[in-house]
Amino acid sequence: MNLKEYRQKRDFEETPEPGGELSSTVGSRFVVQRHQARHLHYDFRLEMGGLLKSWAVPKGVPLEPGVKRLAIQVEDHPIEYIDFAGVIPEGQYGAGTVEIWDKGSFRLNREEPDHLEFTLSGEKLSGDYVLIHTDSKNWLLIKRKPGTG
Ligand code: MN
């Protein structure tokens, strides 16, 4: 895990996004950023291993149990990105407006390379979720029904 791809995609003279460094802090925060780029999507990020593991979710993180959403894994982001909101200028990677849609903490219940289970505690999002890797960059983000273990 590193920030090489994140940095290669961005010109930090032009974008207000953080350059960032690998963090040695251990945390368990999450954020969902509403990103009005060329296509509206929601960026879902989990603080793991000194970075933000990140997925772009075109239809947003599900609020209702049983709902499945496509989540496309994107490059790891620096921890500081968890607080980022602002305007990425025209011509820059991800040009558009980023707003924090929800944030909070999570508890990791199961961690395998292709399978994550966690419980979110945010303002809008709460409950048990699963992320399942399907193919290439594609994952499914599912809100579990309560009591389904
Ligand atoms: Mn995005």
mmCIF file of C-alpha atoms and ligand atoms in Angstrom:
data_model
loop_
_atom_site.group_PDB
_atom_site.id
_atom_site.type_symbol
_atom_site.label_atom_id
_atom_site.label_comp_id
_atom_site.label_asym_id
_atom_site.label_seq_id
_atom_site.Cartn_x
_atom_site.Cartn_y
_atom_site.Cartn_z
ATOM 1 C CA MET A 1 0.000 0.000 0.000
ATOM 2 C CA ASN A 2 1.370 3.383 -0.921
ATOM 3 C CA LEU A 3 0.401 6.771 -2.315
ATOM 4 C CA LYS A 4 2.285 6.581 -5.609
ATOM 5 C CA GLU A 5 -0.793 6.290 -7.810
ATOM 6 C CA TYR A 6 -2.580 8.997 -5.813
ATOM 7 C CA ARG A 7 0.329 11.417 -6.299
ATOM 8 C CA GLN A 8 0.894 10.572 -9.971
ATOM 9 C CA LYS A 9 -2.668 11.531 -10.799
ATOM 10 C CA ARG A 10 -2.509 14.976 -9.236
ATOM 11 C CA ASP A 11 -0.665 18.276 -9.594
ATOM 12 C CA PHE A 12 -0.433 19.671 -6.068
ATOM 13 C CA GLU A 13 0.422 23.123 -7.421
ATOM 14 C CA GLU A 14 -3.074 23.185 -8.887
ATOM 15 C CA THR A 15 -5.369 21.112 -6.711
ATOM 16 C CA PRO A 16 -6.297 21.985 -3.116
ATOM 17 C CA GLU A 17 -6.251 18.268 -2.225
ATOM 18 C CA PRO A 18 -3.638 17.154 0.354
ATOM 19 C CA GLY A 19 -0.348 15.665 -0.846
ATOM 20 C CA GLY A 20 -0.300 13.540 2.248
ATOM 21 C CA GLU A 21 2.004 10.974 3.705
ATOM 22 C CA LEU A 22 1.666 7.453 4.956
ATOM 23 C CA SER A 23 0.401 7.729 8.478
ATOM 24 C CA SER A 24 1.578 5.605 11.352
ATOM 25 C CA THR A 25 -1.568 6.326 13.311
ATOM 26 C CA VAL A 26 -4.047 3.563 13.845
ATOM 27 C CA GLY A 27 -7.628 4.639 13.435
ATOM 28 C CA SER A 28 -10.965 3.388 12.410
ATOM 29 C CA ARG A 29 -12.712 6.299 10.789
ATOM 30 C CA PHE A 30 -14.683 6.359 7.574
ATOM 31 C CA VAL A 31 -15.896 9.094 5.287
ATOM 32 C CA VAL A 32 -18.294 9.340 2.368
ATOM 33 C CA GLN A 33 -17.571 12.277 0.077
ATOM 34 C CA ARG A 34 -20.166 13.363 -2.447
ATOM 35 C CA HIS A 35 -18.142 14.100 -5.541
ATOM 36 C CA GLN A 36 -19.859 16.059 -8.253
ATOM 37 C CA ALA A 37 -17.332 15.386 -11.005
ATOM 38 C CA ARG A 38 -18.174 14.735 -14.640
ATOM 39 C CA HIS A 39 -20.351 11.979 -13.209
ATOM 40 C CA LEU A 40 -21.801 12.301 -9.726
ATOM 41 C CA HIS A 41 -20.551 9.580 -7.382
ATOM 42 C CA TYR A 42 -19.871 8.985 -3.712
ATOM 43 C CA ASP A 43 -16.356 8.156 -2.537
ATOM 44 C CA PHE A 44 -16.358 5.714 0.337
ATOM 45 C CA ARG A 45 -13.123 5.587 2.334
ATOM 46 C CA LEU A 46 -12.023 3.431 5.250
ATOM 47 C CA GLU A 47 -8.996 4.247 7.404
ATOM 48 C CA MET A 48 -6.842 1.118 7.209
ATOM 49 C CA GLY A 49 -3.095 0.566 7.460
ATOM 50 C CA GLY A 50 -2.165 4.265 7.568
ATOM 51 C CA LEU A 51 -4.150 5.061 4.429
ATOM 52 C CA LEU A 52 -7.686 5.477 3.225
ATOM 53 C CA LYS A 53 -8.801 2.439 1.248
ATOM 54 C CA SER A 54 -11.163 3.976 -1.288
ATOM 55 C CA TRP A 55 -14.063 3.040 -3.513
ATOM 56 C CA ALA A 56 -16.180 5.142 -5.873
ATOM 57 C CA VAL A 57 -19.840 4.253 -5.475
ATOM 58 C CA PRO A 58 -21.893 5.642 -8.391
ATOM 59 C CA LYS A 59 -25.279 5.223 -6.676
ATOM 60 C CA GLY A 60 -24.133 5.940 -3.137
ATOM 61 C CA VAL A 61 -23.660 3.842 -0.036
ATOM 62 C CA PRO A 62 -26.886 1.937 0.676
ATOM 63 C CA LEU A 63 -29.016 3.108 3.591
ATOM 64 C CA GLU A 64 -31.476 0.224 3.427
ATOM 65 C CA PRO A 65 -30.662 -3.383 4.366
ATOM 66 C CA GLY A 66 -30.392 -5.853 1.504
ATOM 67 C CA VAL A 67 -29.412 -3.203 -1.058
ATOM 68 C CA LYS A 68 -26.303 -3.942 -3.163
ATOM 69 C CA ARG A 69 -24.273 -1.234 -4.840
ATOM 70 C CA LEU A 70 -21.376 -1.380 -7.249
ATOM 71 C CA ALA A 71 -18.225 0.025 -5.621
ATOM 72 C CA ILE A 72 -15.193 0.578 -7.825
ATOM 73 C CA GLN A 73 -11.908 0.454 -5.971
ATOM 74 C CA VAL A 74 -9.746 3.487 -6.615
ATOM 75 C CA GLU A 75 -6.256 4.429 -5.510
ATOM 76 C CA ASP A 76 -5.433 4.633 -1.803
ATOM 77 C CA HIS A 77 -5.747 8.159 -0.453
ATOM 78 C CA PRO A 78 -3.782 9.817 2.381
ATOM 79 C CA ILE A 79 -5.416 9.966 5.799
ATOM 80 C CA GLU A 80 -5.729 13.774 5.621
ATOM 81 C CA TYR A 81 -8.172 13.340 2.765
ATOM 82 C CA ILE A 82 -10.771 12.309 5.324
ATOM 83 C CA ASP A 83 -11.417 16.008 6.033
ATOM 84 C CA PHE A 84 -11.158 17.228 2.458
ATOM 85 C CA ALA A 85 -13.976 19.227 0.952
ATOM 86 C CA GLY A 86 -13.561 21.779 -1.785
ATOM 87 C CA VAL A 87 -13.316 22.425 -5.462
ATOM 88 C CA ILE A 88 -10.857 20.522 -7.648
ATOM 89 C CA PRO A 89 -10.115 22.863 -10.534
ATOM 90 C CA GLU A 90 -11.032 22.231 -14.148
ATOM 91 C CA GLY A 91 -8.368 20.205 -15.931
ATOM 92 C CA GLN A 92 -7.267 18.418 -12.745
ATOM 93 C CA TYR A 93 -7.948 14.776 -11.957
ATOM 94 C CA GLY A 94 -11.451 14.472 -10.502
ATOM 95 C CA ALA A 95 -12.311 18.100 -11.331
ATOM 96 C CA GLY A 96 -15.496 19.121 -9.556
ATOM 97 C CA THR A 97 -16.890 19.652 -6.095
ATOM 98 C CA VAL A 98 -16.257 17.427 -3.091
ATOM 99 C CA GLU A 99 -18.530 17.586 -0.033
ATOM 100 C CA ILE A 100 -18.481 15.459 3.074
ATOM 101 C CA TRP A 101 -21.731 13.492 2.966
ATOM 102 C CA ASP A 102 -21.121 11.416 6.089
ATOM 103 C CA LYS A 103 -18.340 10.496 8.452
ATOM 104 C CA GLY A 104 -17.882 8.462 11.578
ATOM 105 C CA SER A 105 -16.154 5.368 12.851
ATOM 106 C CA PHE A 106 -16.249 1.733 11.934
ATOM 107 C CA ARG A 107 -15.452 -1.594 13.500
ATOM 108 C CA LEU A 108 -13.790 -4.177 11.293
ATOM 109 C CA ASN A 109 -15.396 -7.568 11.842
ATOM 110 C CA ARG A 110 -13.708 -9.610 9.110
ATOM 111 C CA GLU A 111 -10.786 -8.810 6.840
ATOM 112 C CA GLU A 112 -9.751 -10.938 3.874
ATOM 113 C CA PRO A 113 -8.228 -9.768 0.589
ATOM 114 C CA ASP A 114 -11.550 -10.057 -1.248
ATOM 115 C CA HIS A 115 -13.997 -9.711 1.612
ATOM 116 C CA LEU A 116 -14.475 -7.041 4.265
ATOM 117 C CA GLU A 117 -17.158 -6.923 6.911
ATOM 118 C CA PHE A 118 -17.587 -3.881 9.116
ATOM 119 C CA THR A 119 -20.048 -1.957 11.227
ATOM 120 C CA LEU A 120 -20.454 1.756 10.481
ATOM 121 C CA SER A 121 -21.380 4.372 13.055
ATOM 122 C CA GLY A 122 -21.961 7.643 11.265
ATOM 123 C CA GLU A 123 -24.560 10.407 11.157
ATOM 124 C CA LYS A 124 -26.417 8.945 8.185
ATOM 125 C CA LEU A 125 -24.941 5.475 7.904
ATOM 126 C CA SER A 126 -25.063 2.863 10.608
ATOM 127 C CA GLY A 127 -25.157 -0.902 10.773
ATOM 128 C CA ASP A 128 -23.398 -3.854 9.245
ATOM 129 C CA TYR A 129 -21.918 -3.758 5.764
ATOM 130 C CA VAL A 130 -20.039 -6.160 3.527
ATOM 131 C CA LEU A 131 -17.673 -5.380 0.666
ATOM 132 C CA ILE A 132 -17.091 -8.290 -1.705
ATOM 133 C CA HIS A 133 -14.558 -8.217 -4.506
ATOM 134 C CA THR A 134 -16.095 -9.511 -7.725
ATOM 135 C CA ASP A 135 -13.627 -8.829 -10.563
ATOM 136 C CA SER A 136 -10.858 -6.381 -11.488
ATOM 137 C CA LYS A 137 -11.641 -3.140 -9.615
ATOM 138 C CA ASN A 138 -15.256 -4.055 -8.968
ATOM 139 C CA TRP A 139 -16.693 -4.761 -5.549
ATOM 140 C CA LEU A 140 -20.220 -5.043 -4.226
ATOM 141 C CA LEU A 141 -21.130 -2.949 -1.204
ATOM 142 C CA ILE A 142 -24.043 -4.472 0.658
ATOM 143 C CA LYS A 143 -25.922 -3.341 3.716
ATOM 144 C CA ARG A 144 -26.776 -6.423 5.730
ATOM 145 C CA LYS A 145 -30.104 -7.149 7.259
ATOM 146 C CA PRO A 146 -29.887 -7.044 11.043
ATOM 147 C CA GLY A 147 -29.323 -10.422 12.636
ATOM 148 C CA THR A 148 -27.879 -12.137 9.566
ATOM 149 C CA GLY A 149 -24.581 -12.697 11.319
HETATM 150 MN MN MN B 1 -14.233 10.749 -6.628
#
